[in-house]
Coordinates of N, CA and C in Angstrom, one line a residue:
M1 N 20.8 51.6 -37.7 CA 20.0 52.2 -36.6 C 18.5 52.2 -37.0
I2 N 17.7 51.8 -36.1 CA 16.2 51.8 -36.3 C 15.6 53.1 -35.8
K3 N 14.9 53.7 -36.7 CA 14.2 54.9 -36.4 C 12.8 54.6 -35.8
R4 N 12.5 55.3 -34.7 CA 11.2 55.1 -34.1 C 10.2 55.9 -34.8
V5 N 9.0 55.3 -35.1 CA 7.9 55.9 -35.8 C 6.7 55.9 -34.9
D6 N 6.1 57.1 -34.7 CA 4.8 57.1 -33.9 C 3.7 56.9 -34.9
L7 N 2.8 56.0 -34.5 CA 1.7 55.7 -35.4 C 0.4 56.1 -34.7
D8 N -0.6 56.6 -35.4 CA -1.8 56.9 -34.8 C -2.7 55.7 -34.7
D9 N -3.8 55.8 -34.0 CA -4.7 54.6 -33.7 C -5.1 53.8 -35.0
E10 N -5.4 54.5 -36.1 CA -5.9 53.9 -37.3 C -4.7 53.1 -37.9
E11 N -3.5 53.7 -37.9 CA -2.3 53.0 -38.5 C -2.0 51.8 -37.6
L12 N -2.1 51.9 -36.3 CA -1.9 50.7 -35.5 C -2.9 49.6 -35.8
R13 N -4.2 49.9 -35.9 CA -5.2 48.9 -36.2 C -4.9 48.2 -37.5
V14 N -4.5 49.0 -38.6 CA -4.2 48.4 -39.9 C -3.0 47.5 -39.8
L15 N -2.0 48.0 -39.1 CA -0.7 47.2 -38.9 C -1.0 45.9 -38.2
R16 N -1.9 45.9 -37.2 CA -2.3 44.7 -36.5 C -3.0 43.7 -37.4
E17 N -3.9 44.3 -38.2 CA -4.7 43.4 -39.2 C -3.8 42.7 -40.2
I18 N -2.8 43.4 -40.7 CA -2.0 42.8 -41.8 C -0.9 41.9 -41.2
T19 N -0.5 42.1 -40.0 CA 0.5 41.2 -39.4 C 0.0 40.1 -38.5
A20 N -1.3 40.1 -38.3 CA -1.9 39.0 -37.4 C -1.9 37.7 -38.2
P21 N -1.7 36.6 -37.6 CA -1.8 35.3 -38.3 C -3.2 35.1 -38.7
A22 N -3.4 34.4 -39.8 CA -4.7 34.1 -40.3 C -5.4 33.2 -39.3
P23 N -6.7 33.4 -39.0 CA -7.4 32.5 -38.1 C -7.4 31.1 -38.6
R24 N -7.4 30.2 -37.7 CA -7.4 28.7 -38.0 C -8.8 28.4 -38.5
R25 N -8.9 27.7 -39.6 CA -10.2 27.3 -40.1 C -10.6 26.1 -39.3
P26 N -11.9 26.0 -38.8 CA -12.4 24.8 -38.1 C -12.2 23.5 -38.9
V27 N -11.9 22.5 -38.1 CA -11.7 21.2 -38.7 C -12.9 20.2 -38.4
V28 N -13.5 19.6 -39.4 CA -14.6 18.7 -39.2 C -14.0 17.3 -39.6
L29 N -14.3 16.3 -38.7 CA -14.0 14.9 -39.0 C -15.3 14.3 -39.5
L30 N -15.3 13.8 -40.7 CA -16.5 13.2 -41.3 C -16.4 11.7 -41.4
V31 N -17.3 11.0 -40.8 CA -17.2 9.5 -40.7 C -18.4 8.9 -41.3
D32 N -18.2 8.0 -42.3 CA -19.3 7.3 -42.9 C -18.7 6.2 -43.7
D33 N -19.4 5.1 -43.8 CA -18.9 3.9 -44.6 C -19.3 4.1 -46.1
D34 N -20.1 5.1 -46.5 CA -20.5 5.3 -47.8 C -19.5 6.3 -48.5
R35 N -18.6 5.8 -49.3 CA -17.5 6.6 -49.8 C -18.0 7.7 -50.7
A36 N -19.1 7.5 -51.5 CA -19.7 8.5 -52.3 C -20.2 9.7 -51.5
L37 N -20.9 9.3 -50.4 CA -21.4 10.3 -49.4 C -20.2 11.1 -48.8
L38 N -19.2 10.4 -48.5 CA -18.0 11.1 -47.9 C -17.5 12.1 -48.9
A39 N -17.3 11.8 -50.1 CA -16.8 12.7 -51.1 C -17.7 13.9 -51.3
R40 N -19.0 13.7 -51.5 CA -19.9 14.8 -51.7 C -20.0 15.7 -50.5
T41 N -20.0 15.1 -49.3 CA -20.1 15.9 -48.1 C -18.8 16.7 -47.8
R42 N -17.7 16.0 -48.1 CA -16.4 16.7 -48.0 C -16.4 18.0 -48.8
R43 N -16.8 17.9 -50.1 CA -16.8 19.0 -51.0 C -17.7 20.1 -50.4
L44 N -18.9 19.8 -49.9 CA -19.8 20.7 -49.3 C -19.1 21.4 -48.1
I45 N -18.5 20.7 -47.2 CA -17.8 21.2 -46.1 C -16.7 22.2 -46.5
E46 N -15.9 21.8 -47.4 CA -14.8 22.6 -47.9 C -15.2 23.9 -48.6
R47 N -16.4 23.8 -49.3 CA -16.9 25.0 -49.9 C -17.4 26.0 -48.9
A48 N -17.7 25.5 -47.7 CA -18.1 26.4 -46.6 C -16.8 27.0 -45.9
N49 N -15.6 26.8 -46.5 CA -14.4 27.3 -45.9 C -14.0 26.6 -44.6
L50 N -14.3 25.4 -44.5 CA -13.9 24.6 -43.3 C -13.0 23.5 -43.8
R51 N -12.1 23.0 -43.0 CA -11.2 21.9 -43.3 C -12.0 20.6 -43.0
C52 N -11.7 19.6 -43.8 CA -12.5 18.3 -43.6 C -11.5 17.2 -43.7
L53 N -11.6 16.3 -42.6 CA -10.9 15.0 -42.6 C -12.0 14.0 -42.8
T54 N -11.6 12.9 -43.4 CA -12.6 11.8 -43.6 C -12.1 10.5 -43.0
A55 N -13.1 9.7 -42.6 CA -12.8 8.3 -42.2 C -13.9 7.4 -42.7
S56 N -13.6 6.3 -43.3 CA -14.6 5.4 -43.8 C -15.0 4.3 -42.8
S57 N -14.4 4.4 -41.6 CA -14.8 3.4 -40.5 C -14.6 4.0 -39.2
G58 N -15.3 3.5 -38.2 CA -15.1 3.9 -36.8 C -13.7 3.7 -36.3
A59 N -13.0 2.7 -36.7 CA -11.6 2.4 -36.3 C -10.7 3.5 -36.8
V60 N -10.8 3.8 -38.1 CA -10.0 4.9 -38.6 C -10.2 6.2 -37.9
A61 N -11.5 6.5 -37.7 CA -11.9 7.8 -37.0 C -11.3 7.8 -35.6
L62 N -11.4 6.7 -34.8 CA -10.8 6.6 -33.5 C -9.3 6.9 -33.5
R63 N -8.6 6.3 -34.5 CA -7.2 6.5 -34.6 C -6.9 8.0 -34.8
R64 N -7.6 8.6 -35.7 CA -7.4 10.0 -36.0 C -7.7 10.9 -34.7
I65 N -8.7 10.6 -34.0 CA -9.1 11.3 -32.9 C -8.0 11.2 -31.8
R66 N -7.6 9.9 -31.5 CA -6.6 9.7 -30.5 C -5.3 10.4 -30.9
R67 N -5.0 10.4 -32.1 CA -3.7 11.0 -32.6 C -3.7 12.5 -32.4
D68 N -4.8 13.2 -32.6 CA -4.8 14.7 -32.6 C -6.2 15.2 -32.3
E69 N -6.8 14.9 -31.2 CA -8.2 15.3 -30.9 C -8.3 16.8 -30.8
A70 N -7.2 17.5 -30.3 CA -7.3 18.9 -30.1 C -7.4 19.7 -31.5
A71 N -7.0 19.0 -32.6 CA -7.1 19.7 -33.9 C -8.5 19.5 -34.5
I72 N -9.4 18.7 -33.9 CA -10.7 18.5 -34.5 C -11.7 19.3 -33.7
D73 N -12.5 20.0 -34.4 CA -13.5 20.8 -33.8 C -14.9 20.2 -33.8
L74 N -15.2 19.3 -34.7 CA -16.6 18.8 -34.8 C -16.5 17.4 -35.5
L75 N -17.3 16.5 -35.0 CA -17.4 15.1 -35.6 C -18.7 15.0 -36.3
V76 N -18.8 14.7 -37.5 CA -20.0 14.4 -38.2 C -20.0 12.9 -38.5
S77 N -20.9 12.2 -38.0 CA -20.9 10.7 -38.1 C -22.2 10.1 -38.6
G78 N -22.1 9.2 -39.6 CA -23.2 8.4 -40.0 C -23.3 7.3 -39.1
L79 N -24.5 6.9 -38.7 CA -24.7 5.9 -37.7 C -24.7 4.5 -38.3
A80 N -24.8 4.4 -39.6 CA -24.8 3.0 -40.2 C -23.4 2.7 -40.6
L81 N -22.4 2.8 -39.7 CA -21.0 2.4 -40.0 C -20.9 0.9 -40.2
E82 N -19.7 0.5 -40.5 CA -19.5 -0.9 -40.8 C -20.1 -1.9 -39.7
S83 N -20.4 -3.1 -40.1 CA -21.0 -4.0 -39.2 C -20.2 -4.3 -37.9
G84 N -18.9 -4.1 -38.0 CA -18.1 -4.3 -36.8 C -18.2 -3.2 -35.8
G85 N -18.7 -2.0 -36.2 CA -18.7 -0.9 -35.3 C -19.9 0.0 -35.6
P86 N -21.1 -0.4 -35.1 CA -22.3 0.5 -35.4 C -22.1 1.9 -34.8
G87 N -22.6 2.8 -35.5 CA -22.4 4.2 -35.2 C -22.7 4.6 -33.7
L88 N -23.8 4.2 -33.2 CA -24.2 4.6 -31.8 C -23.1 4.0 -30.9
A89 N -22.7 2.8 -31.1 CA -21.6 2.2 -30.3 C -20.3 2.9 -30.4
F90 N -20.1 3.4 -31.6 CA -18.9 4.2 -31.9 C -18.9 5.5 -31.1
I91 N -20.0 6.2 -31.1 CA -20.1 7.4 -30.3 C -20.0 7.1 -28.8
R92 N -20.6 6.0 -28.3 CA -20.5 5.7 -26.9 C -19.0 5.3 -26.6
E93 N -18.3 4.7 -27.5 CA -16.9 4.4 -27.3 C -16.1 5.6 -27.1
L94 N -16.4 6.6 -27.9 CA -15.7 7.9 -27.8 C -15.9 8.5 -26.4
N95 N -17.1 8.4 -25.9 CA -17.4 9.0 -24.6 C -16.6 8.2 -23.5
R96 N -16.7 6.8 -23.6 CA -15.9 6.0 -22.7 C -14.4 6.3 -22.7
A97 N -13.9 6.6 -23.8 CA -12.5 6.9 -23.9 C -12.1 8.3 -23.5
G98 N -13.2 9.1 -23.0 CA -12.9 10.4 -22.5 C -12.9 11.5 -23.6
T99 N -13.4 11.1 -24.8 CA -13.4 12.1 -25.9 C -14.8 12.7 -26.0
F100 N -14.9 13.9 -25.9 CA -16.2 14.6 -25.8 C -16.3 15.6 -26.9
L101 N -15.9 15.2 -28.1 CA -16.1 16.1 -29.3 C -17.6 16.4 -29.5
P102 N -17.9 17.6 -30.0 CA -19.3 17.8 -30.4 C -19.6 17.0 -31.6
I103 N -20.8 16.4 -31.7 CA -21.1 15.5 -32.8 C -22.4 15.9 -33.5
I104 N -22.4 15.8 -34.8 CA -23.7 15.8 -35.6 C -23.8 14.4 -36.2
V105 N -25.0 13.9 -36.0 CA -25.3 12.5 -36.5 C -26.1 12.6 -37.8
L106 N -25.7 11.8 -38.8 CA -26.4 11.6 -40.0 C -26.9 10.1 -40.0
S107 N -28.2 10.0 -40.3 CA -28.7 8.6 -40.3 C -30.0 8.5 -41.1
A108 N -30.1 7.3 -41.8 CA -31.3 7.0 -42.5 C -32.5 6.6 -41.6
R109 N -32.2 6.2 -40.4 CA -33.2 5.8 -39.4 C -34.0 6.9 -39.0
I110 N -35.3 6.8 -39.1 CA -36.2 8.0 -38.8 C -36.4 8.1 -37.3
N111 N -36.5 7.1 -36.6 CA -36.8 7.1 -35.1 C -35.5 7.3 -34.3
L112 N -34.4 7.6 -34.8 CA -33.2 7.7 -34.1 C -33.1 8.8 -33.1
G113 N -33.8 9.9 -33.4 CA -33.8 11.1 -32.5 C -34.2 10.7 -31.0
D114 N -35.2 9.9 -30.9 CA -35.7 9.4 -29.6 C -34.6 8.6 -28.9
E115 N -33.9 7.7 -29.6 CA -32.9 6.9 -29.0 C -31.7 7.8 -28.6
L116 N -31.4 8.8 -29.3 CA -30.3 9.7 -29.0 C -30.6 10.5 -27.8
S117 N -31.9 11.0 -27.7 CA -32.3 11.9 -26.6 C -32.2 11.2 -25.3
E118 N -32.3 9.8 -25.3 CA -32.3 9.1 -24.0 C -30.9 8.7 -23.7
T119 N -29.9 9.0 -24.4 CA -28.5 8.6 -24.2 C -27.7 9.8 -23.9
P120 N -26.9 9.8 -22.8 CA -26.1 11.0 -22.4 C -24.9 11.1 -23.3
L121 N -25.1 11.6 -24.5 CA -24.1 11.8 -25.5 C -23.9 13.3 -25.8
N122 N -22.8 13.6 -26.4 CA -22.6 15.0 -26.8 C -23.0 15.3 -28.2
V123 N -24.2 14.8 -28.6 CA -24.7 15.0 -29.9 C -25.4 16.3 -30.0
L124 N -25.0 17.2 -30.9 CA -25.5 18.6 -31.0 C -26.6 18.7 -32.0
G125 N -26.6 17.8 -33.0 CA -27.6 17.8 -34.0 C -27.8 16.5 -34.7
F126 N -29.0 16.3 -35.3 CA -29.3 15.1 -36.0 C -29.9 15.5 -37.3
L127 N -29.4 14.9 -38.4 CA -29.9 15.1 -39.7 C -30.2 13.8 -40.4
P128 N -31.4 13.6 -41.0 CA -31.7 12.4 -41.7 C -31.0 12.3 -43.0
K129 N -30.6 11.1 -43.4 CA -30.1 10.9 -44.8 C -31.2 10.6 -45.7
P130 N -31.3 11.1 -46.9 CA -30.4 12.1 -47.4 C -30.7 13.5 -46.8
F131 N -29.7 14.3 -46.6 CA -30.0 15.6 -46.0 C -29.9 16.7 -47.0
D132 N -30.6 17.8 -46.6 CA -30.6 19.0 -47.5 C -29.3 19.7 -47.2
P133 N -28.5 20.1 -48.2 CA -27.2 20.7 -48.0 C -27.3 22.0 -47.2
A134 N -28.4 22.8 -47.4 CA -28.5 24.1 -46.7 C -28.8 23.8 -45.2
S135 N -29.6 22.8 -44.9 CA -29.8 22.4 -43.5 C -28.5 21.9 -42.9
F136 N -27.8 21.1 -43.6 CA -26.5 20.6 -43.1 C -25.6 21.7 -42.8
L137 N -25.4 22.6 -43.7 CA -24.5 23.8 -43.4 C -25.0 24.6 -42.3
H138 N -26.3 24.8 -42.1 CA -26.8 25.6 -41.0 C -26.5 24.9 -39.7
T139 N -26.7 23.5 -39.6 CA -26.4 22.8 -38.4 C -24.9 22.9 -38.1
L140 N -24.1 22.8 -39.1 CA -22.6 22.9 -38.9 C -22.2 24.2 -38.4
S141 N -22.8 25.3 -38.9 CA -22.4 26.6 -38.5 C -22.8 26.9 -37.0
H142 N -23.9 26.3 -36.6 CA -24.4 26.5 -35.2 C -23.7 25.6 -34.3
S143 N -23.0 24.6 -34.8 CA -22.3 23.6 -33.9 C -20.8 24.0 -33.7
L144 N -20.3 24.9 -34.5 CA -18.9 25.3 -34.4 C -18.7 26.6 -33.6

């Protein structure tokens, strides 16, 4: 037989806290053809208590997004992807496919901001390569 116990408000709050499922950590998909940059940036993202998936090509990233877009919260993409799929074309392909993930762009091209501002893309932020880790994390936190 189960005995009924009356709990006060504080006890109820504590019980809810300890029995609630842990919040899901946001997932970042990081895309760049520079494997060393992928590794360094992945460590930075994971130290910020975020989950990170990586893709070294636009094709791999597209497969991951198509497989489970709902599980990805933010796309961080380098624009100098492999010659078969330049980054800006990759982002446009995402939009054509009906994928409107928020995007942060990493690029060594200095004048890219103007090009992106004239394109109706879902780019939330732009950071030049190499980027400052603190600025990168700040941009990430404001984009999630």
